N, CA and C atoms as an extended XYZ file, in Angstrom:
504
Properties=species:S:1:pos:R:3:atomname:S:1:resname:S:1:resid:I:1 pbc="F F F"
N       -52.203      -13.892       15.925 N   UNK     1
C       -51.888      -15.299       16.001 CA  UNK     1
C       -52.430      -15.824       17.322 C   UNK     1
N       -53.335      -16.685       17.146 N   UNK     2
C       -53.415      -17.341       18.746 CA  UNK     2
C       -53.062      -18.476       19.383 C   UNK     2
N       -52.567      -18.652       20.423 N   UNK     3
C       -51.529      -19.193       21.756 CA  UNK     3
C       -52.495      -20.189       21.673 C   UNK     3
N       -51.803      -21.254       21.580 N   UNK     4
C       -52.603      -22.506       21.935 CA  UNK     4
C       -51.683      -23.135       23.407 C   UNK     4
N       -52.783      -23.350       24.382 N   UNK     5
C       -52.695      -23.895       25.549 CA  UNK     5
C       -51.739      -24.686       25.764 C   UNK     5
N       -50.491      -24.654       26.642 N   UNK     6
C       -49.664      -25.528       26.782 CA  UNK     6
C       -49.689      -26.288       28.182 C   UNK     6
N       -49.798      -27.907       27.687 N   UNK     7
C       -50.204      -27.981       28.900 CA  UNK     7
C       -48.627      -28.673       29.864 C   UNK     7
N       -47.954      -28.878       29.444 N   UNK     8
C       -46.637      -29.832       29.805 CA  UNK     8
C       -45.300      -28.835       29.963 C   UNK     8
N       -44.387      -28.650       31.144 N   UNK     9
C       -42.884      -27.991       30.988 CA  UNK     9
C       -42.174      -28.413       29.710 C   UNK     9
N       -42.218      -29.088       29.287 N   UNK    10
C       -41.544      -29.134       27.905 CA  UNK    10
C       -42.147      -28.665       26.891 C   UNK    10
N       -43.369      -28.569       26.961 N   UNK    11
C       -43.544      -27.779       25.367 CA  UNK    11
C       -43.689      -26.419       26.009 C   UNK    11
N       -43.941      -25.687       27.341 N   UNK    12
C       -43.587      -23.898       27.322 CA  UNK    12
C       -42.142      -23.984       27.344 C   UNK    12
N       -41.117      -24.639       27.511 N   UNK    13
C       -39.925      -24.864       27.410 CA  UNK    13
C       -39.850      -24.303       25.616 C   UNK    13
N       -39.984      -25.435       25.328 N   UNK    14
C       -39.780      -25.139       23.606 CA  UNK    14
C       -40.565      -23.975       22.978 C   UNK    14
N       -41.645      -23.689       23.744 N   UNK    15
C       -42.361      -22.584       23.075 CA  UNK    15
C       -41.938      -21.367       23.278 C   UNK    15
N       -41.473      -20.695       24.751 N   UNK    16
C       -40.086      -20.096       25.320 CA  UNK    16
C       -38.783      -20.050       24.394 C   UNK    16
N       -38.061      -21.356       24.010 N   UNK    17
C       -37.617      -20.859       23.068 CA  UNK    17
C       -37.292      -20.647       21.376 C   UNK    17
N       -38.465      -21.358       21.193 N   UNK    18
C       -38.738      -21.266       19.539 CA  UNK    18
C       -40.040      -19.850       19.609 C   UNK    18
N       -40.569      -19.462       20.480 N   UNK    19
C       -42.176      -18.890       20.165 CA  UNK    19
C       -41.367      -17.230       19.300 C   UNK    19
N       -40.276      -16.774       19.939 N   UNK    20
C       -40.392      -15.757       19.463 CA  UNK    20
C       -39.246      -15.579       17.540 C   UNK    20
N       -38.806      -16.472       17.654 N   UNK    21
C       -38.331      -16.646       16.185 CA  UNK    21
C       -39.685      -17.471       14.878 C   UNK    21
N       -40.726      -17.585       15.432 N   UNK    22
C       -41.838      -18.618       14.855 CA  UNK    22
C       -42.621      -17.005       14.814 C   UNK    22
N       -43.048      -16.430       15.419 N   UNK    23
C       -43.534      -14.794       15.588 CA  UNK    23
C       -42.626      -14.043       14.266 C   UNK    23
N       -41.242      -14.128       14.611 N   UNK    24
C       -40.726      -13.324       13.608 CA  UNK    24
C       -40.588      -14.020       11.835 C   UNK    24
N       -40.500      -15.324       11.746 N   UNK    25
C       -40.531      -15.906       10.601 CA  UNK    25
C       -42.467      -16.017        9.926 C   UNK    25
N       -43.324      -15.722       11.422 N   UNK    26
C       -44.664      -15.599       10.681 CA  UNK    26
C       -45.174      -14.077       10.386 C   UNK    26
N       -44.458      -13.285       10.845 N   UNK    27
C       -44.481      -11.888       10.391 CA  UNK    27
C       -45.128      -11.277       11.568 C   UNK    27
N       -44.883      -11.686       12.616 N   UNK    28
C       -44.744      -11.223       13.894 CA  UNK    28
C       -46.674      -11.694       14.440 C   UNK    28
N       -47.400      -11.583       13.579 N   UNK    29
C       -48.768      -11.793       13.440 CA  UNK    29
C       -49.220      -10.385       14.209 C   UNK    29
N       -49.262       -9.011       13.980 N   UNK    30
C       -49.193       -8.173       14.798 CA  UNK    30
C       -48.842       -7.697       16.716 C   UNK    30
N       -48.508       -8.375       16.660 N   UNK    31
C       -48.378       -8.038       18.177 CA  UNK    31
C       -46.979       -8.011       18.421 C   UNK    31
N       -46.351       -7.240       19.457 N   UNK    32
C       -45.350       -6.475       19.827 CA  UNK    32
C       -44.584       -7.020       21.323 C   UNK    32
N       -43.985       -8.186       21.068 N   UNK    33
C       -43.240       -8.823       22.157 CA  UNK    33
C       -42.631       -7.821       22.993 C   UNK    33
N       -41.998       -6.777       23.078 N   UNK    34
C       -40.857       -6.155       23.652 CA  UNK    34
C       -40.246       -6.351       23.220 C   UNK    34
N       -39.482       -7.470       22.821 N   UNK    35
C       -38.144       -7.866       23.138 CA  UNK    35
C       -37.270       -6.916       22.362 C   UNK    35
N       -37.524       -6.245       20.881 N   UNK    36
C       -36.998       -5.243       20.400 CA  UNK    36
C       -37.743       -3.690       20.747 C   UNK    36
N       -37.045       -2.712       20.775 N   UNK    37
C       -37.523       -1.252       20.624 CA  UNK    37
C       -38.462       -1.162       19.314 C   UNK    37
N       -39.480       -0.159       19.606 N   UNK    38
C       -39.693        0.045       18.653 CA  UNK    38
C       -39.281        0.446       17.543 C   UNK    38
N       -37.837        1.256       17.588 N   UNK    39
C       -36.982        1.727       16.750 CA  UNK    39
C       -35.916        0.788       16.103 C   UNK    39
N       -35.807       -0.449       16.076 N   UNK    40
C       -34.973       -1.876       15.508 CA  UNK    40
C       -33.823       -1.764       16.640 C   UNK    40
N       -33.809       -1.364       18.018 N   UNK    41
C       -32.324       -1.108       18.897 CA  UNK    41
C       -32.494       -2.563       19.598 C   UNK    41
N       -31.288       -2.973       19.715 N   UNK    42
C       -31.529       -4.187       20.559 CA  UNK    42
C       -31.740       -3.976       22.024 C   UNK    42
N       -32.203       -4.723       22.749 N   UNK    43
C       -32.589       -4.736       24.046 CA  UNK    43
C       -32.191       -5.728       24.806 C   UNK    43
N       -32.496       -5.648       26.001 N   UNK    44
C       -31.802       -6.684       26.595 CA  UNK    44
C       -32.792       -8.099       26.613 C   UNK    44
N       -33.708       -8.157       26.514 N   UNK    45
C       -34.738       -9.415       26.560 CA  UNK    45
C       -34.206      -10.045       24.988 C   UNK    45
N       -33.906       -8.929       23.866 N   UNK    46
C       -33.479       -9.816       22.922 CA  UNK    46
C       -32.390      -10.206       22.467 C   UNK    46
N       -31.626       -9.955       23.329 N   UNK    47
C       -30.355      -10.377       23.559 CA  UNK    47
C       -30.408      -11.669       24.601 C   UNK    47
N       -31.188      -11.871       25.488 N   UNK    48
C       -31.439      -12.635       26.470 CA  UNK    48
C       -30.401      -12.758       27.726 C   UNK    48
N       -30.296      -11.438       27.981 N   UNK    49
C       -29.795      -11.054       29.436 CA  UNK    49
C       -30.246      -10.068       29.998 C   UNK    49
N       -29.564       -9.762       31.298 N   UNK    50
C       -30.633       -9.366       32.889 CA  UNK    50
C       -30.137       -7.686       32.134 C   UNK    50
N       -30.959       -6.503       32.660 N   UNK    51
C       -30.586       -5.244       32.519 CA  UNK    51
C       -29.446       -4.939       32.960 C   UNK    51
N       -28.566       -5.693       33.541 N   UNK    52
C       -27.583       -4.869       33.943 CA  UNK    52
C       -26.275       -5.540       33.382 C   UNK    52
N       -26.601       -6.972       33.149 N   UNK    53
C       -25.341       -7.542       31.844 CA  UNK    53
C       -25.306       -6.957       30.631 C   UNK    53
N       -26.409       -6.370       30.343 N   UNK    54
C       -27.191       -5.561       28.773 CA  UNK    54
C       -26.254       -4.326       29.230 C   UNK    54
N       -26.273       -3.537       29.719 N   UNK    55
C       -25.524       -2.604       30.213 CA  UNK    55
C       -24.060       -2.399       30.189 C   UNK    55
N       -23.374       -3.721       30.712 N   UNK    56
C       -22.238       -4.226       30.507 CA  UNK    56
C       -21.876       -4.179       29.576 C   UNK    56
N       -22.472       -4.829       28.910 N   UNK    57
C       -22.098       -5.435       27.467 CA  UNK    57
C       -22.008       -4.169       26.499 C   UNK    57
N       -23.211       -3.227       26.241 N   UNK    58
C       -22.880       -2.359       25.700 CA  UNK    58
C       -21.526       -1.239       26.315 C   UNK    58
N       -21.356       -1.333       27.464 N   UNK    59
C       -20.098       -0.562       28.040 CA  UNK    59
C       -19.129       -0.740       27.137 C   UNK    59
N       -19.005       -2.441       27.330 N   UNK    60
C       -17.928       -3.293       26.592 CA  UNK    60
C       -17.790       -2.631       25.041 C   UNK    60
N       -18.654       -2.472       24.843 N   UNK    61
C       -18.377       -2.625       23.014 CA  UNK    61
C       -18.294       -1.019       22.873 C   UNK    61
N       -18.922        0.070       23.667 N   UNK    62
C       -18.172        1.012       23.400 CA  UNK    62
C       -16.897        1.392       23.677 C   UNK    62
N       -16.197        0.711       24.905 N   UNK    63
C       -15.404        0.739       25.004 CA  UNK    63
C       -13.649        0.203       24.321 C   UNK    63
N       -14.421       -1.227       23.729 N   UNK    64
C       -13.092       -1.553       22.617 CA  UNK    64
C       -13.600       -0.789       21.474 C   UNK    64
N       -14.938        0.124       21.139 N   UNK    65
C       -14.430        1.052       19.849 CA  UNK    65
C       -13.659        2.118       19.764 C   UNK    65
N       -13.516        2.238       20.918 N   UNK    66
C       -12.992        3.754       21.381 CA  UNK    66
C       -11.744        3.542       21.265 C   UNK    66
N       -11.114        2.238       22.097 N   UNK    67
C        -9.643        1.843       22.193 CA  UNK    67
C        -9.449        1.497       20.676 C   UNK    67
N       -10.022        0.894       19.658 N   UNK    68
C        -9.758        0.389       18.312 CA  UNK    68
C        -9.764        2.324       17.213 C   UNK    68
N       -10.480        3.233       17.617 N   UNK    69
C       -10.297        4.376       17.139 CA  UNK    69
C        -8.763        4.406       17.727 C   UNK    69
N        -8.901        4.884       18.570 N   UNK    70
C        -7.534        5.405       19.054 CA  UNK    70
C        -6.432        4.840       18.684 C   UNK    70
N        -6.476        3.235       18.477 N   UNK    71
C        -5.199        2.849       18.018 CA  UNK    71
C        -5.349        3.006       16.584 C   UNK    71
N        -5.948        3.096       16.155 N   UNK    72
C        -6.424        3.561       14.370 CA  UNK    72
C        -5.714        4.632       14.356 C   UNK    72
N        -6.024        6.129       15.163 N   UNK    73
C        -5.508        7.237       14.310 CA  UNK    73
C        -3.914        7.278       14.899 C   UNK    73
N        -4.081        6.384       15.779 N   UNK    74
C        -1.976        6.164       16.733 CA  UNK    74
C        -1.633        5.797       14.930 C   UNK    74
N        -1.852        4.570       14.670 N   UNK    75
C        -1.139        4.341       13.511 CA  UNK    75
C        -1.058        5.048       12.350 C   UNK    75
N        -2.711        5.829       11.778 N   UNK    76
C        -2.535        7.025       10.864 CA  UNK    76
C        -1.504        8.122       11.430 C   UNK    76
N        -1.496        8.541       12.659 N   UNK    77
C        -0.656        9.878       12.538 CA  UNK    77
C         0.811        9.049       12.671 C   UNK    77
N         1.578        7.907       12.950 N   UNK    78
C         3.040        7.934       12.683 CA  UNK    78
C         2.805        7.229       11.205 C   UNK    78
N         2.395        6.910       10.497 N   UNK    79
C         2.439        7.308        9.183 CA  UNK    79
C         2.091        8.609        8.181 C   UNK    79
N         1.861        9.244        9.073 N   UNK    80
C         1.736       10.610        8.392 CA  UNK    80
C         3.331       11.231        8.942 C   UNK    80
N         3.539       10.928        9.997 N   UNK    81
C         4.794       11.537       10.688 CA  UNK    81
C         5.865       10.885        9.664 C   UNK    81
N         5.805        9.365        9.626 N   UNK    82
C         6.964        9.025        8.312 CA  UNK    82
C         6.740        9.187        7.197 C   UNK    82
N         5.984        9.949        6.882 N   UNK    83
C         5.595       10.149        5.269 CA  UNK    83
C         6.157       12.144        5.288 C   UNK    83
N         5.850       12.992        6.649 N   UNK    84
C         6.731       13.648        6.946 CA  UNK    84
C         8.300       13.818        7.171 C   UNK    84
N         8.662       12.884        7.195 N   UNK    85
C        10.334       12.779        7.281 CA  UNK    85
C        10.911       12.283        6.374 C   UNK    85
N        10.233       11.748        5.576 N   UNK    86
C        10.808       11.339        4.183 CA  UNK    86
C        11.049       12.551        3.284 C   UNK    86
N         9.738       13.549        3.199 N   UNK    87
C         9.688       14.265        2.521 CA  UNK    87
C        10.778       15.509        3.020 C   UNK    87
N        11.284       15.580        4.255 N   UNK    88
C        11.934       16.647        4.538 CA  UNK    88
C        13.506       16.290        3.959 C   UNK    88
N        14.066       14.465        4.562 N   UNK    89
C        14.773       13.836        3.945 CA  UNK    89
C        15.282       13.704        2.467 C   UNK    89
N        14.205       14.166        1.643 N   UNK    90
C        14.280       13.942        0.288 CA  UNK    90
C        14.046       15.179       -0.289 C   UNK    90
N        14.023       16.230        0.497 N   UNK    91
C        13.305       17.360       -0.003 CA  UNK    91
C        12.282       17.376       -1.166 C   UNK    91
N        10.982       16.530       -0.618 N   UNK    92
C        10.073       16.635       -1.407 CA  UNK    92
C         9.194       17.744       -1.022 C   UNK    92
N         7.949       18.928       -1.664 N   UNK    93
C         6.867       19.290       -0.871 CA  UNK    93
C         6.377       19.086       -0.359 C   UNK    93
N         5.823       19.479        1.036 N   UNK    94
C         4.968       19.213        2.141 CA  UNK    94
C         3.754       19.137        2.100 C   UNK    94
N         3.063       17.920        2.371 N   UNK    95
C         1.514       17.635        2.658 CA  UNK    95
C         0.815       18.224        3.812 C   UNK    95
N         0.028       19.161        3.869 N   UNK    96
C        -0.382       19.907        4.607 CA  UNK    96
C        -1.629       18.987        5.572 C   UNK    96
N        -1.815       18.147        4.744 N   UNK    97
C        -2.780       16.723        5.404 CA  UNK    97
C        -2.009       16.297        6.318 C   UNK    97
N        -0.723       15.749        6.158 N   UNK    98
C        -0.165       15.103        6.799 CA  UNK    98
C         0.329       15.992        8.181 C   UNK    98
N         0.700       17.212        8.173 N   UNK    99
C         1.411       18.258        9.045 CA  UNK    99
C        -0.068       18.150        9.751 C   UNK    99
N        -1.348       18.293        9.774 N   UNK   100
C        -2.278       18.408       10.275 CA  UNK   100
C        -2.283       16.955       11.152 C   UNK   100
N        -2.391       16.251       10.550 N   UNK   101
C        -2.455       14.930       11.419 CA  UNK   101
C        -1.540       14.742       12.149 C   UNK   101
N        -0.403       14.969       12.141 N   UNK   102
C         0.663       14.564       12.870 CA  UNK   102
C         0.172       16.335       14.263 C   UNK   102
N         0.119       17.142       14.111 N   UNK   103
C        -0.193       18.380       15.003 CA  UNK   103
C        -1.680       17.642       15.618 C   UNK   103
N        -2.586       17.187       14.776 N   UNK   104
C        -3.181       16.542       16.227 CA  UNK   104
C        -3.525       14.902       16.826 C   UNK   104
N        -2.220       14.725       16.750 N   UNK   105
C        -1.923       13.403       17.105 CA  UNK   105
C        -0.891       14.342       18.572 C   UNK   105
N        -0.162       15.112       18.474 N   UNK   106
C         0.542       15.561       19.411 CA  UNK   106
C         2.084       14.512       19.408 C   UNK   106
N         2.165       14.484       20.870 N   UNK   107
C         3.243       14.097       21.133 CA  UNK   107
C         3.527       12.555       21.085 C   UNK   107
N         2.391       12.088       20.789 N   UNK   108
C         2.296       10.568       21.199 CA  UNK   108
C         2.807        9.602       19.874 C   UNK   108
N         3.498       10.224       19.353 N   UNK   109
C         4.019        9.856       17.872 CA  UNK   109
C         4.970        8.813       17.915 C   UNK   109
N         5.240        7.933       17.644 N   UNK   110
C         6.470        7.279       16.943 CA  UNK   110
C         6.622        6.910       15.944 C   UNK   110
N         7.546        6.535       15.509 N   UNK   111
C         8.088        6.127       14.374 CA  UNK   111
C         7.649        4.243       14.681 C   UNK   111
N         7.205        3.450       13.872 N   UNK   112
C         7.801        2.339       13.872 CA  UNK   112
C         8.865        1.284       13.927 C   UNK   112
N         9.139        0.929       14.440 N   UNK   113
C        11.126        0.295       15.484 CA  UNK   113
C        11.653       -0.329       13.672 C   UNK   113
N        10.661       -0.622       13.406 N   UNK   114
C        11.173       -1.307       11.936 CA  UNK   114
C        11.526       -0.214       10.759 C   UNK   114
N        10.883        0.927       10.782 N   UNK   115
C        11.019        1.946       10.096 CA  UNK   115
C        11.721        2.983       10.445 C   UNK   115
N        11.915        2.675       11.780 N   UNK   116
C        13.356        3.908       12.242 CA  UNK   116
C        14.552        2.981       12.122 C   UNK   116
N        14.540        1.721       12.270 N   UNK   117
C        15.854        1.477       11.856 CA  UNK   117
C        16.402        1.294       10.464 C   UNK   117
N        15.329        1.188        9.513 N   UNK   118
C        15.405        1.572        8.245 CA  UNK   118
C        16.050        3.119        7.805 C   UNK   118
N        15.519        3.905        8.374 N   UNK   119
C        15.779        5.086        8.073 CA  UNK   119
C        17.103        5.669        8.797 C   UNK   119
N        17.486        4.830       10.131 N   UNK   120
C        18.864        5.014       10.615 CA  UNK   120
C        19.862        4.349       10.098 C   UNK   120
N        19.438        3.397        8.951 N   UNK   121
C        20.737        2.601        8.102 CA  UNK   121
C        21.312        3.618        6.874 C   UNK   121
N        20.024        4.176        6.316 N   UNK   122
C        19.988        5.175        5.134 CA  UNK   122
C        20.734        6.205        5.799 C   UNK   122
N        20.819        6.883        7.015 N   UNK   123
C        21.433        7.591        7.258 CA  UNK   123
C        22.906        7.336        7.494 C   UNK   123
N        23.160        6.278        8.030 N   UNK   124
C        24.474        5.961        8.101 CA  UNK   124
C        25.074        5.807        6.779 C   UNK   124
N        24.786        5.051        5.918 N   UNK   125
C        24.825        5.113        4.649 CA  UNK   125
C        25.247        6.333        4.109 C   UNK   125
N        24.424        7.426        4.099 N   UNK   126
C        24.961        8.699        3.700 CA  UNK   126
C        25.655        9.500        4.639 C   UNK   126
N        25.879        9.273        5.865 N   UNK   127
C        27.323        9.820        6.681 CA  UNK   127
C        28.499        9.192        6.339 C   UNK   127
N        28.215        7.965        5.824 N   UNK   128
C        29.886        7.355        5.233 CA  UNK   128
C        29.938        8.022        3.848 C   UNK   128
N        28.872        8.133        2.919 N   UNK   129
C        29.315        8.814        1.516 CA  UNK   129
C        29.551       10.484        1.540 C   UNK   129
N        29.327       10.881        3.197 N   UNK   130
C        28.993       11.791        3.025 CA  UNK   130
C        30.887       12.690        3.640 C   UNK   130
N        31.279       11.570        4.283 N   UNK   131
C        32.317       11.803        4.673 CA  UNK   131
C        33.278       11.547        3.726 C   UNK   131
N        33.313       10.539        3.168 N   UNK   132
C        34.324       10.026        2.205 CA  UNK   132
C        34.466       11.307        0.803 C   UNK   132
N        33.277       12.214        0.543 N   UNK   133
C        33.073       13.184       -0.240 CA  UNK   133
C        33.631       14.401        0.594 C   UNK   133
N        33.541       14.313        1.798 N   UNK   134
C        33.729       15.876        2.410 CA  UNK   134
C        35.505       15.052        2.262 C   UNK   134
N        36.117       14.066        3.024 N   UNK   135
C        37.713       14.290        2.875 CA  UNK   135
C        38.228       14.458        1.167 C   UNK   135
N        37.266       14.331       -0.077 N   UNK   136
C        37.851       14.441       -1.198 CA  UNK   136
C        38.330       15.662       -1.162 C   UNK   136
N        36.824       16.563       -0.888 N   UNK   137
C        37.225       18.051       -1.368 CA  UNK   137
C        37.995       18.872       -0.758 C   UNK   137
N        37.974       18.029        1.136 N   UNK   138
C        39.017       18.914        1.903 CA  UNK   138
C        40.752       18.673        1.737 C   UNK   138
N        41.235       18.322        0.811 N   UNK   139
C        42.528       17.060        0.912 CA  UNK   139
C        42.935       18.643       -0.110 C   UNK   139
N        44.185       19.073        0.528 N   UNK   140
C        44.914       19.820       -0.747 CA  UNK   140
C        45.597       18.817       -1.728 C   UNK   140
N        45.299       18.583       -2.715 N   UNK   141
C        46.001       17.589       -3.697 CA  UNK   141
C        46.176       18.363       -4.748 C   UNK   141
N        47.339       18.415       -5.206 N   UNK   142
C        47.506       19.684       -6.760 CA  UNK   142
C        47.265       18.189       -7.735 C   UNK   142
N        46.078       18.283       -8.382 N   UNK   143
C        46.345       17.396       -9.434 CA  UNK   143
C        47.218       17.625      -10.473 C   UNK   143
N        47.366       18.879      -10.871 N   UNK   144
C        48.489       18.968      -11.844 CA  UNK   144
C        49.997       17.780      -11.720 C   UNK   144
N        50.480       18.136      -10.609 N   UNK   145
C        51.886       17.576      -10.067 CA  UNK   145
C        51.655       15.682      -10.423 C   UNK   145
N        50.161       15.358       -9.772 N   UNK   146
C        49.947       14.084      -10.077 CA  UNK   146
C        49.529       13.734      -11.227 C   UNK   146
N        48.965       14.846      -11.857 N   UNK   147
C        48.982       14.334      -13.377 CA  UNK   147
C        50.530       14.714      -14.611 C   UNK   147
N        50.994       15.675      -14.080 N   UNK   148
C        52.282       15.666      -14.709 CA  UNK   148
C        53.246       14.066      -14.560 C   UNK   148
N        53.488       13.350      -13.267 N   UNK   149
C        53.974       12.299      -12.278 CA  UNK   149
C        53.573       10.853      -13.465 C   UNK   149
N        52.229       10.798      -13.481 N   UNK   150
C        51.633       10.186      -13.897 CA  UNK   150
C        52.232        9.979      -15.829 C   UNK   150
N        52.111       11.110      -16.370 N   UNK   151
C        52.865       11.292      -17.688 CA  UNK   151
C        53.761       10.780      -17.919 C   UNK   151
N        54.673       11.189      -16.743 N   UNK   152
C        56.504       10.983      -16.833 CA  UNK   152
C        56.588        9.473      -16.952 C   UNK   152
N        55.777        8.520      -15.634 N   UNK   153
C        55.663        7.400      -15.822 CA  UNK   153
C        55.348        6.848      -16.731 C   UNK   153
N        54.628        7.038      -17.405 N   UNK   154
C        53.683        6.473      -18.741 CA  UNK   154
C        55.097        6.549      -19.876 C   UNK   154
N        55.865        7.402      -19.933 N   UNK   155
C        56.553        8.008      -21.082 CA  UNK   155
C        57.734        7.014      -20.493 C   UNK   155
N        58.092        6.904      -19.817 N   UNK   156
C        59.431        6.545      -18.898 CA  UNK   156
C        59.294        4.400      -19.663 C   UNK   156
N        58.120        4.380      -18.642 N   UNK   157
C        57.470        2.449      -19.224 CA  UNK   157
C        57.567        2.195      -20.837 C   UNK   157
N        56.779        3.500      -21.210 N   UNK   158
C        56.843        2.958      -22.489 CA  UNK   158
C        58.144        2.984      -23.638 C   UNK   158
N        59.503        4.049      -23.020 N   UNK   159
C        60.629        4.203      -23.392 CA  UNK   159
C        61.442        2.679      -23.442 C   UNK   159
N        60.896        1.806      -22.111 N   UNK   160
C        61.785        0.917      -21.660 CA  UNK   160
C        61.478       -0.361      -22.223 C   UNK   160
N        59.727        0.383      -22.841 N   UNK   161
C        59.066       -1.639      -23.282 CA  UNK   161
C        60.034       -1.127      -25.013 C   UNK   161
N        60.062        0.113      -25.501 N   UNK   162
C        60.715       -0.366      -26.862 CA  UNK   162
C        62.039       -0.462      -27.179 C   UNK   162
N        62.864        0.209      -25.719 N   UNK   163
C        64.452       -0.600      -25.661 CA  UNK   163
C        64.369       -2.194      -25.643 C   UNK   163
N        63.026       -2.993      -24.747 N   UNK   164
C        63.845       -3.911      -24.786 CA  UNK   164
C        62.554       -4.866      -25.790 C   UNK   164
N        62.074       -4.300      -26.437 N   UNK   165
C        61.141       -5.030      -27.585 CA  UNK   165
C        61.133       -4.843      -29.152 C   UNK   165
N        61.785       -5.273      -29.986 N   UNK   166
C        62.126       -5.546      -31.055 CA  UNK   166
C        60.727       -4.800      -31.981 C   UNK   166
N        59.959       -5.162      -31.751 N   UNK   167
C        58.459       -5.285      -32.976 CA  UNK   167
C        58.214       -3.695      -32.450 C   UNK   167
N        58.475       -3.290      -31.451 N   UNK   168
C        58.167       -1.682      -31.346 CA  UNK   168
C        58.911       -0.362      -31.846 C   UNK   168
């Protein structure tokens, strides 16, 4: 493609910044700006900053991927950890996926504040049924005596509704 002479700051202005999108929409016309690698990597001219903001910048973006992994597998392993406590809770079989993830997640585990207090209501829940069942079975009560008691009454009421009821 050939450069036609500019003679005025406003048109190398505009040619500056239209010349290299007019290159890429004419199919570059062979020639090789820099501004990309030869390999399609961006660079800093085509990004249009100094080498060392280019630098930055990529710091930057490896750096919130790293923090966005990390909080990724934070949240996979305490859902593997509550998908572990359910199953011990419920005595379901153990996911060996899950025991893995949670072993290398380590110590840094929690539970979710919304999902442990879920799971600390269920528990209370079954310490009250669980008590109210343990005083049934611990209570010496002869049911016989209360079911004999129970008879006498029944026999006793119903002696008294046909003394004093005619149609019975």
């Amino acid at each position: 493609m050939a450069t036609v002479p500019l003679n005025s700051t406003l048109d190398s202005v505009l040619w500056q910044m239209m010349g290299d999108k007019l290159k890429n929409m004419m199919g570059g016309g062979g020639e090789d700006s820099g501004a990309s690698g030869g390999d399609g990597k961006e660079t800093a001219e085509s990004k249009g900053m100094t080498r060392e903001e280019f630098e930055e910048y990529q710091r930057q973006l490896v750096e919130e991927k790293i923090q966005r992994d990390k909080e990724f597998a934070t949240r996979k392993a305490e859902r593997a950890n509550l998908r572990v406590l359910l199953r011990d809770k419920y005595r379901l079989p153990q996911s060996a996926q899950d025991d893995a993830t949670v072993q290398m997640a380590g110590d840094d585990i929690d539970v979710p504040e919304e999902l442990a207090k879920m799971v600390d209501e269920d528990e209370e829940q079954e310490e009250n049924n669980d008590s109210f069942m343990a005083k049934l079975q611990n209570m010496d009560v002869d049911f016989e005596t209360i079911k004999t008691k129970a008879q006498t009454t029944m026999t006793e009421v119903k002696q008294a509704a046909e003394e004093k009821c005619v149609l019975m």
